[in-house]
Structure formats: structure tokens, C-alpha cells
């Protein structure tokens, strides 16, 4: 009798765990896709300098280090593959004008500091169906750094806390990650007072620190 009750209790616990997992996955899959800054009045105020307050969840970001990211050519990579390097992670899309303006600048930054330990990683919100368009754009922009498709796990970890009232996070968003794997800087949108020069300064400082 006791053995029967134990098995019933174990089955109940297992059901709860499985249901929780399904609900969590569904929540991630239903998250709204990123929106390009410039699509709403809120984003306009962000471009004037009233940017959303960054909400970095370091633990969540570290937890997605081994998440498989699909490359444009179908291969895969993980953020953890670049452990020991300084990373600039760019959430972007070809339908986002500020993102498009920023990519050539990141390409130059990558070429300038790659041999010193920098790795630029682009995570595009473009749909897989737009692959040819994305590849052509990157070629014209001279962006030969690592680019893959954003996914719900990465967005949930990195962009959490920047959502608008519709549950959409703005792009572009840039994250600078130290050699030790910690986010040391976070840029949201396009700001004339805090642009590529500031990003380069942070990258240079991180590369020179050991």
C-alpha cells in the first residue's frame, strides 16, 4: 500500500514538472519580436536621449552561453565558443534603419580589434526567409564577423526589461561582454552623444585589461 502511494505521489510531482516546462517554453515562444527604434513615439523619445533604463540580468545571460545559435549558412555556434575573448553582441535586423547604419561601423571595429581578442557577433531578428537579403546586405557592409539568427532564449535573457507596452524590445541593442563573461556595457538604440566612439573606448579598455 505504501509503495502504491509513493508511486502515485512521484507521478504527481512528475506531471507538475512537465507542465511547468511546457508553460515556460510556450511563454518564451510567444514573446513579441524586437522592433526597430523609430517605429513609435516611445522610441522617438529614446533617440532623444530618454532611453529605457537597461535591466541587465547577468545570471540569465550566463545561462544562455551554451544555447545553439543558427548561422545564416545553417551551421551553429554558441557564445561560450568565444570564452576568453571580449564580445560585442549586436541585436539587429535589416528592417531597422539604425541597425543598418551601425553594421558597417561594427565591421570596421571588428577588423581593427579582432587580432587583439575582439569578437563581434550579430544576432539578426530577420526571418529565415530573408536569408538572401541579409547575406547580401552584410556583404555590401563589409561585415565578415559571426552572424546568426536571434532566438527566444537569447532575447529573453539579453533584452528582458527593455520591452515596451506591447512586449516588444527595441533594436539595435549592443552588449559588451568581458573576457570573464560579464556584461560591462549596454547600448540601446542610436544616440549621437554615445555612439561608436564610446563603444570603441569600452572595447579598448576591456582588451587591455587582464
PDB file of C-alpha atoms in Angstrom:
ATOM      1  CA  UNK A   1       0.000   0.000   0.000  1.00  0.00           C
ATOM      2  CA  UNK A   2       2.809   2.393   0.950  1.00  0.00           C
ATOM      3  CA  UNK A   3       4.608   1.547  -2.290  1.00  0.00           C
ATOM      4  CA  UNK A   4       1.465   2.379  -4.278  1.00  0.00           C
ATOM      5  CA  UNK A   5       1.082   5.723  -2.503  1.00  0.00           C
ATOM      6  CA  UNK A   6       4.755   6.544  -3.135  1.00  0.00           C
ATOM      7  CA  UNK A   7       4.424   5.805  -6.865  1.00  0.00           C
ATOM      8  CA  UNK A   8       1.259   7.918  -7.098  1.00  0.00           C
ATOM      9  CA  UNK A   9       2.964  10.846  -5.360  1.00  0.00           C
ATOM     10  CA  UNK A  10       6.010  10.561  -7.632  1.00  0.00           C
ATOM     11  CA  UNK A  11       3.760  10.540 -10.695  1.00  0.00           C
ATOM     12  CA  UNK A  12       2.013  13.677  -9.472  1.00  0.00           C
ATOM     13  CA  UNK A  13       5.323  15.500  -8.985  1.00  0.00           C
ATOM     14  CA  UNK A  14       6.482  14.431 -12.462  1.00  0.00           C
ATOM     15  CA  UNK A  15       3.278  15.782 -14.002  1.00  0.00           C
ATOM     16  CA  UNK A  16       3.781  19.155 -12.309  1.00  0.00           C
ATOM     17  CA  UNK A  17       7.391  19.373 -13.515  1.00  0.00           C
ATOM     18  CA  UNK A  18       6.442  18.518 -17.116  1.00  0.00           C
ATOM     19  CA  UNK A  19       3.559  21.007 -17.101  1.00  0.00           C
ATOM     20  CA  UNK A  20       5.847  23.736 -15.771  1.00  0.00           C
ATOM     21  CA  UNK A  21       8.361  23.030 -18.546  1.00  0.00           C
ATOM     22  CA  UNK A  22       5.683  23.218 -21.230  1.00  0.00           C
ATOM     23  CA  UNK A  23       4.351  26.507 -19.851  1.00  0.00           C
ATOM     24  CA  UNK A  24       7.861  28.017 -19.712  1.00  0.00           C
ATOM     25  CA  UNK A  25       8.616  27.018 -23.298  1.00  0.00           C
ATOM     26  CA  UNK A  26       5.295  28.386 -24.503  1.00  0.00           C
ATOM     27  CA  UNK A  27       5.991  31.697 -22.758  1.00  0.00           C
ATOM     28  CA  UNK A  28       9.355  32.014 -24.494  1.00  0.00           C
ATOM     29  CA  UNK A  29       7.909  31.124 -27.892  1.00  0.00           C
ATOM     30  CA  UNK A  30       5.108  33.661 -27.543  1.00  0.00           C
ATOM     31  CA  UNK A  31       7.398  36.603 -26.778  1.00  0.00           C
ATOM     32  CA  UNK A  32       6.978  39.517 -29.165  1.00  0.00           C
ATOM     33  CA  UNK A  33       9.781  40.023 -31.728  1.00  0.00           C
ATOM     34  CA  UNK A  34      12.143  43.016 -31.377  1.00  0.00           C
ATOM     35  CA  UNK A  35      11.052  46.276 -33.002  1.00  0.00           C
ATOM     36  CA  UNK A  36      13.237  48.805 -34.764  1.00  0.00           C
ATOM     37  CA  UNK A  37      13.694  52.066 -32.923  1.00  0.00           C
ATOM     38  CA  UNK A  38      11.806  54.735 -34.807  1.00  0.00           C
ATOM     39  CA  UNK A  39       8.573  52.735 -35.026  1.00  0.00           C
ATOM     40  CA  UNK A  40       6.768  54.526 -32.192  1.00  0.00           C
ATOM     41  CA  UNK A  41       6.568  57.692 -30.128  1.00  0.00           C
ATOM     42  CA  UNK A  42       8.299  55.898 -27.278  1.00  0.00           C
ATOM     43  CA  UNK A  43      11.276  55.056 -29.465  1.00  0.00           C
ATOM     44  CA  UNK A  44      11.443  58.655 -30.648  1.00  0.00           C
ATOM     45  CA  UNK A  45      11.901  59.816 -27.079  1.00  0.00           C
ATOM     46  CA  UNK A  46      14.545  57.122 -26.635  1.00  0.00           C
ATOM     47  CA  UNK A  47      16.501  58.554 -29.589  1.00  0.00           C
ATOM     48  CA  UNK A  48      16.354  61.995 -27.968  1.00  0.00           C
ATOM     49  CA  UNK A  49      18.250  60.582 -25.028  1.00  0.00           C
ATOM     50  CA  UNK A  50      15.396  59.379 -22.797  1.00  0.00           C
ATOM     51  CA  UNK A  51      16.426  55.768 -23.250  1.00  0.00           C
ATOM     52  CA  UNK A  52      14.862  52.891 -21.317  1.00  0.00           C
ATOM     53  CA  UNK A  53      16.861  52.025 -18.228  1.00  0.00           C
ATOM     54  CA  UNK A  54      18.950  48.938 -19.033  1.00  0.00           C
ATOM     55  CA  UNK A  55      17.991  45.945 -16.925  1.00  0.00           C
ATOM     56  CA  UNK A  56      20.889  43.520 -17.123  1.00  0.00           C
ATOM     57  CA  UNK A  57      20.230  40.044 -15.774  1.00  0.00           C
ATOM     58  CA  UNK A  58      23.755  38.703 -15.616  1.00  0.00           C
ATOM     59  CA  UNK A  59      22.693  35.280 -14.413  1.00  0.00           C
ATOM     60  CA  UNK A  60      20.183  34.893 -17.252  1.00  0.00           C
ATOM     61  CA  UNK A  61      22.767  35.956 -19.838  1.00  0.00           C
ATOM     62  CA  UNK A  62      25.320  33.495 -18.482  1.00  0.00           C
ATOM     63  CA  UNK A  63      22.690  30.752 -18.595  1.00  0.00           C
ATOM     64  CA  UNK A  64      22.328  31.018 -22.400  1.00  0.00           C
ATOM     65  CA  UNK A  65      26.040  30.700 -23.104  1.00  0.00           C
ATOM     66  CA  UNK A  66      25.586  27.175 -24.428  1.00  0.00           C
ATOM     67  CA  UNK A  67      22.410  27.805 -26.422  1.00  0.00           C
ATOM     68  CA  UNK A  68      22.857  26.749 -30.051  1.00  0.00           C
ATOM     69  CA  UNK A  69      22.680  29.689 -32.459  1.00  0.00           C
ATOM     70  CA  UNK A  70      21.953  29.008 -36.113  1.00  0.00           C
ATOM     71  CA  UNK A  71      24.243  30.724 -38.617  1.00  0.00           C
ATOM     72  CA  UNK A  72      22.986  32.102 -41.902  1.00  0.00           C
ATOM     73  CA  UNK A  73      24.615  29.184 -43.721  1.00  0.00           C
ATOM     74  CA  UNK A  74      22.904  26.620 -41.496  1.00  0.00           C
ATOM     75  CA  UNK A  75      25.836  25.912 -39.190  1.00  0.00           C
ATOM     76  CA  UNK A  76      25.682  26.557 -35.471  1.00  0.00           C
ATOM     77  CA  UNK A  77      27.743  28.213 -32.760  1.00  0.00           C
ATOM     78  CA  UNK A  78      27.467  29.144 -29.088  1.00  0.00           C
ATOM     79  CA  UNK A  79      28.508  32.267 -27.219  1.00  0.00           C
ATOM     80  CA  UNK A  80      30.611  30.039 -25.000  1.00  0.00           C
ATOM     81  CA  UNK A  81      32.717  29.156 -28.064  1.00  0.00           C
ATOM     82  CA  UNK A  82      34.323  32.596 -27.671  1.00  0.00           C
ATOM     83  CA  UNK A  83      35.100  32.357 -23.970  1.00  0.00           C
ATOM     84  CA  UNK A  84      38.262  34.310 -23.164  1.00  0.00           C
ATOM     85  CA  UNK A  85      37.559  36.953 -25.814  1.00  0.00           C
ATOM     86  CA  UNK A  86      35.890  40.340 -25.486  1.00  0.00           C
ATOM     87  CA  UNK A  87      32.488  40.111 -27.169  1.00  0.00           C
ATOM     88  CA  UNK A  88      30.284  42.737 -28.772  1.00  0.00           C
ATOM     89  CA  UNK A  89      26.846  41.175 -29.216  1.00  0.00           C
ATOM     90  CA  UNK A  90      24.561  43.103 -31.577  1.00  0.00           C
ATOM     91  CA  UNK A  91      20.792  42.524 -31.720  1.00  0.00           C
ATOM     92  CA  UNK A  92      19.743  43.942 -35.083  1.00  0.00           C
ATOM     93  CA  UNK A  93      17.710  43.477 -38.290  1.00  0.00           C
ATOM     94  CA  UNK A  94      17.800  44.710 -41.879  1.00  0.00           C
ATOM     95  CA  UNK A  95      14.365  46.325 -41.412  1.00  0.00           C
ATOM     96  CA  UNK A  96      15.822  48.556 -38.673  1.00  0.00           C
ATOM     97  CA  UNK A  97      17.401  51.785 -40.087  1.00  0.00           C
ATOM     98  CA  UNK A  98      19.614  52.498 -37.032  1.00  0.00           C
ATOM     99  CA  UNK A  99      20.801  48.867 -37.143  1.00  0.00           C
ATOM    100  CA  UNK A 100      21.685  49.174 -40.832  1.00  0.00           C
ATOM    101  CA  UNK A 101      23.711  52.324 -40.187  1.00  0.00           C
ATOM    102  CA  UNK A 102      25.525  50.639 -37.326  1.00  0.00           C
ATOM    103  CA  UNK A 103      26.616  47.409 -39.035  1.00  0.00           C
ATOM    104  CA  UNK A 104      29.397  48.965 -41.199  1.00  0.00           C
ATOM    105  CA  UNK A 105      30.780  50.616 -38.068  1.00  0.00           C
ATOM    106  CA  UNK A 106      30.839  47.278 -36.272  1.00  0.00           C
ATOM    107  CA  UNK A 107      32.546  45.752 -39.294  1.00  0.00           C
ATOM    108  CA  UNK A 108      35.340  48.314 -39.005  1.00  0.00           C
ATOM    109  CA  UNK A 109      35.580  47.748 -35.255  1.00  0.00           C
ATOM    110  CA  UNK A 110      35.868  44.009 -35.830  1.00  0.00           C
ATOM    111  CA  UNK A 111      38.661  44.402 -38.376  1.00  0.00           C
ATOM    112  CA  UNK A 112      40.561  46.802 -36.137  1.00  0.00           C
ATOM    113  CA  UNK A 113      40.494  44.727 -32.951  1.00  0.00           C
ATOM    114  CA  UNK A 114      39.918  41.119 -33.992  1.00  0.00           C
ATOM    115  CA  UNK A 115      43.605  40.214 -33.771  1.00  0.00           C
ATOM    116  CA  UNK A 116      43.688  41.711 -30.281  1.00  0.00           C
ATOM    117  CA  UNK A 117      40.922  39.456 -28.973  1.00  0.00           C
ATOM    118  CA  UNK A 118      37.631  41.045 -30.012  1.00  0.00           C
ATOM    119  CA  UNK A 119      34.763  39.023 -31.445  1.00  0.00           C
ATOM    120  CA  UNK A 120      31.735  40.816 -32.875  1.00  0.00           C
ATOM    121  CA  UNK A 121      28.577  38.702 -33.025  1.00  0.00           C
ATOM    122  CA  UNK A 122      25.464  39.814 -34.879  1.00  0.00           C
ATOM    123  CA  UNK A 123      22.115  38.297 -33.934  1.00  0.00           C
ATOM    124  CA  UNK A 124      19.548  39.191 -36.555  1.00  0.00           C
ATOM    125  CA  UNK A 125      15.805  39.270 -35.956  1.00  0.00           C
ATOM    126  CA  UNK A 126      15.209  38.810 -39.696  1.00  0.00           C
ATOM    127  CA  UNK A 127      13.215  35.757 -40.657  1.00  0.00           C
ATOM    128  CA  UNK A 128      14.989  32.797 -42.248  1.00  0.00           C
ATOM    129  CA  UNK A 129      13.107  33.568 -45.445  1.00  0.00           C
ATOM    130  CA  UNK A 130      15.075  36.806 -45.712  1.00  0.00           C
ATOM    131  CA  UNK A 131      18.428  34.986 -45.663  1.00  0.00           C
ATOM    132  CA  UNK A 132      19.475  36.102 -49.148  1.00  0.00           C
ATOM    133  CA  UNK A 133      18.693  39.732 -48.301  1.00  0.00           C
ATOM    134  CA  UNK A 134      20.647  39.550 -45.049  1.00  0.00           C
ATOM    135  CA  UNK A 135      23.666  37.905 -46.679  1.00  0.00           C
ATOM    136  CA  UNK A 136      23.726  40.494 -49.478  1.00  0.00           C
ATOM    137  CA  UNK A 137      23.486  43.368 -47.014  1.00  0.00           C
ATOM    138  CA  UNK A 138      26.316  42.033 -44.853  1.00  0.00           C
ATOM    139  CA  UNK A 139      28.487  41.590 -47.939  1.00  0.00           C
ATOM    140  CA  UNK A 140      27.928  45.200 -49.023  1.00  0.00           C
ATOM    141  CA  UNK A 141      28.566  46.428 -45.483  1.00  0.00           C
ATOM    142  CA  UNK A 142      31.851  44.518 -45.311  1.00  0.00           C
ATOM    143  CA  UNK A 143      30.669  42.650 -42.228  1.00  0.00           C
ATOM    144  CA  UNK A 144      32.650  39.424 -42.126  1.00  0.00           C
ATOM    145  CA  UNK A 145      32.121  38.769 -38.422  1.00  0.00           C
ATOM    146  CA  UNK A 146      29.977  35.967 -36.976  1.00  0.00           C
ATOM    147  CA  UNK A 147      26.254  36.402 -37.641  1.00  0.00           C
ATOM    148  CA  UNK A 148      23.403  34.143 -36.580  1.00  0.00           C
ATOM    149  CA  UNK A 149      19.658  34.234 -36.063  1.00  0.00           C
ATOM    150  CA  UNK A 150      18.320  35.563 -32.788  1.00  0.00           C
ATOM    151  CA  UNK A 151      16.108  33.152 -30.873  1.00  0.00           C
ATOM    152  CA  UNK A 152      13.668  33.416 -27.996  1.00  0.00           C
ATOM    153  CA  UNK A 153      16.136  32.097 -25.431  1.00  0.00           C
ATOM    154  CA  UNK A 154      18.695  34.779 -26.246  1.00  0.00           C
ATOM    155  CA  UNK A 155      16.135  37.593 -26.456  1.00  0.00           C
ATOM    156  CA  UNK A 156      14.576  36.586 -23.154  1.00  0.00           C
ATOM    157  CA  UNK A 157      17.966  36.657 -21.434  1.00  0.00           C
ATOM    158  CA  UNK A 158      19.553  39.740 -23.005  1.00  0.00           C
ATOM    159  CA  UNK A 159      16.615  42.035 -23.769  1.00  0.00           C
ATOM    160  CA  UNK A 160      14.489  41.380 -20.702  1.00  0.00           C
ATOM    161  CA  UNK A 161      13.439  44.624 -19.053  1.00  0.00           C
ATOM    162  CA  UNK A 162      13.560  46.760 -22.205  1.00  0.00           C
ATOM    163  CA  UNK A 163      10.129  45.795 -23.545  1.00  0.00           C
ATOM    164  CA  UNK A 164       7.527  48.418 -24.398  1.00  0.00           C
ATOM    165  CA  UNK A 165       3.817  48.233 -23.514  1.00  0.00           C
ATOM    166  CA  UNK A 166       3.318  45.716 -26.343  1.00  0.00           C
ATOM    167  CA  UNK A 167       6.024  43.408 -25.055  1.00  0.00           C
ATOM    168  CA  UNK A 168       8.492  44.333 -27.817  1.00  0.00           C
ATOM    169  CA  UNK A 169      12.131  45.168 -27.146  1.00  0.00           C
ATOM    170  CA  UNK A 170      13.816  47.893 -29.227  1.00  0.00           C
ATOM    171  CA  UNK A 171      16.750  47.244 -31.518  1.00  0.00           C
ATOM    172  CA  UNK A 172      19.587  47.860 -32.062  1.00  0.00           C
ATOM    173  CA  UNK A 173      20.914  46.775 -28.687  1.00  0.00           C
ATOM    174  CA  UNK A 174      24.618  46.219 -28.129  1.00  0.00           C
ATOM    175  CA  UNK A 175      26.223  44.343 -25.253  1.00  0.00           C
ATOM    176  CA  UNK A 176      29.932  44.350 -24.435  1.00  0.00           C
ATOM    177  CA  UNK A 177      30.976  41.198 -22.590  1.00  0.00           C
ATOM    178  CA  UNK A 178      34.313  40.919 -20.821  1.00  0.00           C
ATOM    179  CA  UNK A 179      36.789  38.062 -21.165  1.00  0.00           C
ATOM    180  CA  UNK A 180      35.352  36.721 -17.908  1.00  0.00           C
ATOM    181  CA  UNK A 181      31.865  36.568 -19.395  1.00  0.00           C
ATOM    182  CA  UNK A 182      30.260  39.547 -17.653  1.00  0.00           C
ATOM    183  CA  UNK A 183      28.288  42.318 -19.356  1.00  0.00           C
ATOM    184  CA  UNK A 184      30.251  45.532 -18.831  1.00  0.00           C
ATOM    185  CA  UNK A 185      28.310  47.881 -21.133  1.00  0.00           C
ATOM    186  CA  UNK A 186      24.893  48.064 -22.765  1.00  0.00           C
ATOM    187  CA  UNK A 187      23.885  50.405 -25.603  1.00  0.00           C
ATOM    188  CA  UNK A 188      20.247  50.840 -26.632  1.00  0.00           C
ATOM    189  CA  UNK A 189      19.318  52.471 -29.907  1.00  0.00           C
ATOM    190  CA  UNK A 190      21.149  55.201 -31.751  1.00  0.00           C
ATOM    191  CA  UNK A 191      22.416  58.158 -29.720  1.00  0.00           C
ATOM    192  CA  UNK A 192      24.660  60.872 -31.169  1.00  0.00           C
ATOM    193  CA  UNK A 193      26.077  61.544 -27.703  1.00  0.00           C
ATOM    194  CA  UNK A 194      27.003  57.929 -27.093  1.00  0.00           C
ATOM    195  CA  UNK A 195      27.997  56.255 -30.311  1.00  0.00           C
ATOM    196  CA  UNK A 196      30.641  54.069 -31.898  1.00  0.00           C
ATOM    197  CA  UNK A 197      33.487  56.083 -30.349  1.00  0.00           C
ATOM    198  CA  UNK A 198      32.194  55.251 -26.877  1.00  0.00           C
ATOM    199  CA  UNK A 199      31.784  51.610 -27.827  1.00  0.00           C
ATOM    200  CA  UNK A 200      35.350  51.500 -29.121  1.00  0.00           C
ATOM    201  CA  UNK A 201      36.624  53.050 -25.910  1.00  0.00           C
ATOM    202  CA  UNK A 202      34.924  50.358 -23.818  1.00  0.00           C
ATOM    203  CA  UNK A 203      36.236  47.615 -26.113  1.00  0.00           C
ATOM    204  CA  UNK A 204      39.777  49.006 -25.973  1.00  0.00           C
ATOM    205  CA  UNK A 205      39.683  49.151 -22.186  1.00  0.00           C
ATOM    206  CA  UNK A 206      38.474  45.586 -21.936  1.00  0.00           C
ATOM    207  CA  UNK A 207      41.092  44.297 -24.350  1.00  0.00           C
ATOM    208  CA  UNK A 208      43.880  45.993 -22.412  1.00  0.00           C
ATOM    209  CA  UNK A 209      42.740  44.675 -19.022  1.00  0.00           C
ATOM    210  CA  UNK A 210      43.953  41.303 -17.873  1.00  0.00           C
TER     211      UNK A 210
END
